[in-house]
CSV table of C-alpha atoms and ligand atoms in Angstrom, one decimal:
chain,number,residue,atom,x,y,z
A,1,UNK,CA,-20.4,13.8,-0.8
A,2,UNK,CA,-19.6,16.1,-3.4
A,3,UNK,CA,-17.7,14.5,-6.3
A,4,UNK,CA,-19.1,12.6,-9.1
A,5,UNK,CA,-17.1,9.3,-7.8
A,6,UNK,CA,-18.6,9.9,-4.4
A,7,UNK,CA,-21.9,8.9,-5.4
A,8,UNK,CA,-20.5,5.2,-6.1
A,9,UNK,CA,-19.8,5.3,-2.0
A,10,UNK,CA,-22.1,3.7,-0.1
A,11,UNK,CA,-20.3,4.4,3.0
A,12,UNK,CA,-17.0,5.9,4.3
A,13,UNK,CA,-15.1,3.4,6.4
A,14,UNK,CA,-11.5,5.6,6.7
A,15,UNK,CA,-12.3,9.6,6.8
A,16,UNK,CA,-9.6,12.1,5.9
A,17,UNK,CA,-9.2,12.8,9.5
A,18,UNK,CA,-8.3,9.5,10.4
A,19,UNK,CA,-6.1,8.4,7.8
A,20,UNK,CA,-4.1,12.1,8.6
A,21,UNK,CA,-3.5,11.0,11.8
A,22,UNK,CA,-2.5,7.3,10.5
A,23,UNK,CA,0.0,8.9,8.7
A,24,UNK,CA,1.3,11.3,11.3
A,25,UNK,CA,1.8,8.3,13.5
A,26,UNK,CA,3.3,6.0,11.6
A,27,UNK,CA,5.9,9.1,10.1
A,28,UNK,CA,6.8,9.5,13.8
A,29,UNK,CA,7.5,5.3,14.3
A,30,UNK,CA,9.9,5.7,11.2
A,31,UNK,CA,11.6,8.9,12.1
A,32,UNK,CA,12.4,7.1,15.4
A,33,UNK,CA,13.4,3.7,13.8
A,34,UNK,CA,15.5,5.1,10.9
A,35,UNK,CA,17.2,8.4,12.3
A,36,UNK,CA,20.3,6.3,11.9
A,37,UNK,CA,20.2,4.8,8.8
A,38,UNK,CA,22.4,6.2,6.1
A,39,UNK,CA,20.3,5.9,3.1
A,40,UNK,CA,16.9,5.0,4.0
A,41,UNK,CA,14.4,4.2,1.0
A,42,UNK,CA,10.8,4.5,0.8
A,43,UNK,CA,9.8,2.1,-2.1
A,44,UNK,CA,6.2,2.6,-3.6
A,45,UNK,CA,4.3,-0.1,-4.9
A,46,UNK,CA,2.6,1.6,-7.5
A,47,UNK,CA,0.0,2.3,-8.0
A,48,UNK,CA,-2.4,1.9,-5.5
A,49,UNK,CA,0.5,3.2,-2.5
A,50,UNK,CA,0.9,6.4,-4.6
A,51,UNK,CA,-1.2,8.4,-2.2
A,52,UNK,CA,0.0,7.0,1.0
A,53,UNK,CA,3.1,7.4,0.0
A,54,UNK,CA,3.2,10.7,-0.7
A,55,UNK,CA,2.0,12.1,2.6
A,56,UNK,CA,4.2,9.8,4.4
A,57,UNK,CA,7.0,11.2,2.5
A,58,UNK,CA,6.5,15.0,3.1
A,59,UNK,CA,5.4,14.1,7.5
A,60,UNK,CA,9.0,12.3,7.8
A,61,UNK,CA,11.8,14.3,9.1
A,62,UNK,CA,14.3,12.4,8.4
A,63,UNK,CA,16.3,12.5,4.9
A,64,UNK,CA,14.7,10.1,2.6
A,65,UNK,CA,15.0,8.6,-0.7
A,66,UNK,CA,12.2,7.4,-2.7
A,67,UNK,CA,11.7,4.7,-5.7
A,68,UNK,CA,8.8,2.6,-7.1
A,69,UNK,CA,8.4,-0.7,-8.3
A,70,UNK,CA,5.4,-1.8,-10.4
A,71,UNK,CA,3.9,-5.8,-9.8
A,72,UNK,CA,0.7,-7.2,-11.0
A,73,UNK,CA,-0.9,-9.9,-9.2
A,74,UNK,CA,-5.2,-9.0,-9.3
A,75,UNK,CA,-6.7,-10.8,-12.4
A,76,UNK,CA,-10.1,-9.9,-12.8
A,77,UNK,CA,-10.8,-6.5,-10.3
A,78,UNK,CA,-11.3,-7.7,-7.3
A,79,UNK,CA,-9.9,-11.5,-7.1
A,80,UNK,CA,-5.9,-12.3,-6.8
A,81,UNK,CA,-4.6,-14.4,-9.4
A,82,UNK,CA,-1.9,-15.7,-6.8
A,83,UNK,CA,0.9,-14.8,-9.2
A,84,UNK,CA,3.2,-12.4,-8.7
A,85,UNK,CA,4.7,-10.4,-12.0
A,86,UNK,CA,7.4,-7.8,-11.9
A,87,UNK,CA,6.4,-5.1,-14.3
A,88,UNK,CA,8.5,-2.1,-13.1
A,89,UNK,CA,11.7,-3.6,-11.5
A,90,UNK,CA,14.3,-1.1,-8.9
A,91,UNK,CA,16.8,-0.6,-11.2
A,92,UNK,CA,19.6,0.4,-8.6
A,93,UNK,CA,23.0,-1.1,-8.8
A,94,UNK,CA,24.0,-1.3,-4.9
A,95,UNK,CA,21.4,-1.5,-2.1
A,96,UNK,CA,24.3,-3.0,0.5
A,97,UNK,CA,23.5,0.6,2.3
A,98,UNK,CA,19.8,1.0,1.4
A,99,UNK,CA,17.3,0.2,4.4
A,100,UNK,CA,14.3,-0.2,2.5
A,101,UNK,CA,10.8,0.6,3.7
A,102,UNK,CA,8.3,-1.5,1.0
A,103,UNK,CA,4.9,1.1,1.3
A,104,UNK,CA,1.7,-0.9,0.4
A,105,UNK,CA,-1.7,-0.1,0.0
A,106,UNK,CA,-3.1,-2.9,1.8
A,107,UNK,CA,-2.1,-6.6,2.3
A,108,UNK,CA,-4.8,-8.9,1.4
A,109,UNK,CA,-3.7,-12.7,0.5
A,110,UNK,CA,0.1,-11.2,1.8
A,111,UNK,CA,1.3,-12.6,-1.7
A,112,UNK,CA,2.8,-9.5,-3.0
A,113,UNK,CA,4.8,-8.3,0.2
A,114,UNK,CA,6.0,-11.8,1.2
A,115,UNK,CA,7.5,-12.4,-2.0
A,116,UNK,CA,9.1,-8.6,-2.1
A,117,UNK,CA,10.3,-8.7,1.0
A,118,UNK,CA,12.4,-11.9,0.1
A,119,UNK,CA,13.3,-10.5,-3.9
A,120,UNK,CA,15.0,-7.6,-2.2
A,121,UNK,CA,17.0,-9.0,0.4
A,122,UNK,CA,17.8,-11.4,-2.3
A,123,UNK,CA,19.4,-8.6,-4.0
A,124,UNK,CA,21.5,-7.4,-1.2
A,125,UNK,CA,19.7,-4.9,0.5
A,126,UNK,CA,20.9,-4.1,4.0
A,127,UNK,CA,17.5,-4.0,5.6
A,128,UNK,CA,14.1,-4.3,4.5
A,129,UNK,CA,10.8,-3.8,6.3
A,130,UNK,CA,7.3,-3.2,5.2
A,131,UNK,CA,4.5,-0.9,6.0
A,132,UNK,CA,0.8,-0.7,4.9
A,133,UNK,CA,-2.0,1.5,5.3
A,134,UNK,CA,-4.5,-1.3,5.5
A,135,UNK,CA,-4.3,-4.8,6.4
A,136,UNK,CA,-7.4,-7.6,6.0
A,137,UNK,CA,-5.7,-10.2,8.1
A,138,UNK,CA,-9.0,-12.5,7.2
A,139,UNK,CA,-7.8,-12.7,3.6
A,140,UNK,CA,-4.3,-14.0,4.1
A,141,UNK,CA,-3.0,-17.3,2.0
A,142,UNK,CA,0.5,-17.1,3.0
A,143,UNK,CA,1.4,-16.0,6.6
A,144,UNK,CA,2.8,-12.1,6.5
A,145,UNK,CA,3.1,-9.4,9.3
A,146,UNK,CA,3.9,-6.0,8.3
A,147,UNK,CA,6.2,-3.7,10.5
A,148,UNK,CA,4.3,-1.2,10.4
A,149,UNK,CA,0.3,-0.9,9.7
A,150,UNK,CA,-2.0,1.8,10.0
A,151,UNK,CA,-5.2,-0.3,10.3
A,152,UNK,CA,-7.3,-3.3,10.5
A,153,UNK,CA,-10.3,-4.1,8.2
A,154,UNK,CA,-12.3,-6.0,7.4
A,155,UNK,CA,-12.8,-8.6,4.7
A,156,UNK,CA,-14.3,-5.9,2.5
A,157,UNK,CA,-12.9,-4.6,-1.0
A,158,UNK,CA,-12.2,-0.8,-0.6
A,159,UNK,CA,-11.5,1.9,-2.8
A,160,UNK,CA,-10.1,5.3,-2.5
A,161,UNK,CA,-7.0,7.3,-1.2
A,162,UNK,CA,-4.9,5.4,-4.2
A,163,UNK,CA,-7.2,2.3,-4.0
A,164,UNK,CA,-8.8,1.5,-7.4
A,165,UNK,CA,-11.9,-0.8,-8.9
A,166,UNK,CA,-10.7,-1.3,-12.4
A,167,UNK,CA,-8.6,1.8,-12.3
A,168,UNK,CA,-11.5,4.2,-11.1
A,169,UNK,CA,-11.6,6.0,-7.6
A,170,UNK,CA,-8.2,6.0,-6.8
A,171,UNK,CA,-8.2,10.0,-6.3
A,172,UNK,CA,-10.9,9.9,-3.4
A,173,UNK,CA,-9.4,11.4,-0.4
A,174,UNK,CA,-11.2,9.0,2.0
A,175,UNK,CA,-11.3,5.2,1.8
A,176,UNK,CA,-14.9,3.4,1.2
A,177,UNK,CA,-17.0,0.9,0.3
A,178,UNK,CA,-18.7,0.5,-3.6
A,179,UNK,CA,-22.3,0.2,-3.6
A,180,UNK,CA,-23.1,-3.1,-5.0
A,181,UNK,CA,-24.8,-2.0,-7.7
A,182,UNK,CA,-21.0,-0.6,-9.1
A,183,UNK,CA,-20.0,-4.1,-9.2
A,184,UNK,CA,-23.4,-5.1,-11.2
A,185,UNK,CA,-23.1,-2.6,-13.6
A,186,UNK,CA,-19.4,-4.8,-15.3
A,187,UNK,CA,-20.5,-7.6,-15.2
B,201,IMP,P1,-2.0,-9.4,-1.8
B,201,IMP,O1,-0.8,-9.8,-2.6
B,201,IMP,O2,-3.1,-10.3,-2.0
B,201,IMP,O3,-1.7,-9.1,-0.4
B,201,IMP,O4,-2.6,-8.1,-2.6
B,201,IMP,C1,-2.3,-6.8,-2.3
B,201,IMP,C2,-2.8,-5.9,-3.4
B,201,IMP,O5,-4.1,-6.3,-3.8
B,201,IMP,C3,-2.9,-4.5,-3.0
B,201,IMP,O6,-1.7,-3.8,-3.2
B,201,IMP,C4,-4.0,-4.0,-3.8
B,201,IMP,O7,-3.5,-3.5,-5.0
B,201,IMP,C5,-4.9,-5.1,-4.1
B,201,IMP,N1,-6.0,-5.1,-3.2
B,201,IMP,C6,-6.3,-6.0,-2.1
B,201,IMP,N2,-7.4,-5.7,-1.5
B,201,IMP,C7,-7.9,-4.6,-2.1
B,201,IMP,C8,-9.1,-3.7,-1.9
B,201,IMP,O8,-9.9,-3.9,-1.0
B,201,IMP,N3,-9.3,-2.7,-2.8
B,201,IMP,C9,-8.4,-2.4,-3.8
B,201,IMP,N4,-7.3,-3.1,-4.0
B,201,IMP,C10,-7.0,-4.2,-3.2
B,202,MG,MG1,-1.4,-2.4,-4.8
């Protein structure tokens, strides 16, 4: 625990290690599942995929193209709102040939991949699958299974490895858990 951010961790529930070989496994699943797509997307949901995103993109083998997209849907921190805003569309005028991969953080409620998932194939895209670092099954309000998922947690609020409380600790290399008093502190 070296940073000043650190000290806000009461413990550690994804190492460095482990999300590495997250990362190396599900790159493999996708190099197998898209070696013959013709132009296969990685879309970012920014921000809190940014990290994820970016090692996935550098352990694939396979050519890929990348784009973001930019939605709000938490209100207050740490509570969803349960609607879904567009602030950062994909502004790309054909996606007949794209096989888009949507990479999320982690699904909570399942809100903001469900309705994604149906706005893109909406606008014509040839394929589109999702994949998530972290999943809290226990949270969801609408049904949602992603394609591809690098782990189950629990009904905790994490932070780290891109994951944010209002906008701090996204830069940790690790995902953990805030000590309470963190929380205390805003309010
Ligand atoms: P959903 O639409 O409720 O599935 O919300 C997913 C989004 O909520 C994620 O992309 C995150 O931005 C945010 N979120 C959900 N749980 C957490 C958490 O534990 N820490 C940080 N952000 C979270
Ligand atoms: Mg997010």
């Amino acid at each position: 625990m070296a940073t000043i951010l650190d000290r806000d961790i009461e413990r550690v529930l994804v190492s460095q290690e482990e999300i590495d070989r997250i990362t190396t496994r599900i790159a493999a699943e996708l190099d197998r599942d898209y070696k013959d797509s013709r132009r296969f997307l990685l879309l970012c949901i920014l921000k809190g995929s940014v990290v994820f995103m970016g090692d996935l993109m550098k352990k694939v083998t396979i050519p890929v193209e990348i784009d973001f997209m930019k939605v709000s849907s938490y209100s207050n921190g740490t509570e969803s709102s349960g609607r879904i805003n567009i602030l950062l569309d994909l502004n790309r005028r054909d996606l007949s040939e794209c096989d888009i991969l949507i990479v999320e953080d982690i699904i909570d409620s399942g809100r903001t991949l469900s309705y994604l998932v149906e706005y893109l194939r909406l606008n014509g895209a040839r394929s589109v699958k999702t994949c998530t670092l972290l999943d809290k099954p226990d949270r969801r309000v609408v049904d949602f299974v992603p394609d591809y998922r690098g782990l189950v947690i629990p009904d905790e609020f994490v932070v780290g490895y891109g994951l944010d409380y209002a906008e701090q600790y996204r830069a940790l290399p690790y995902i953990g858990i805030l000590k309470p008093e963190v929380y205390e502190k805003r309010v």
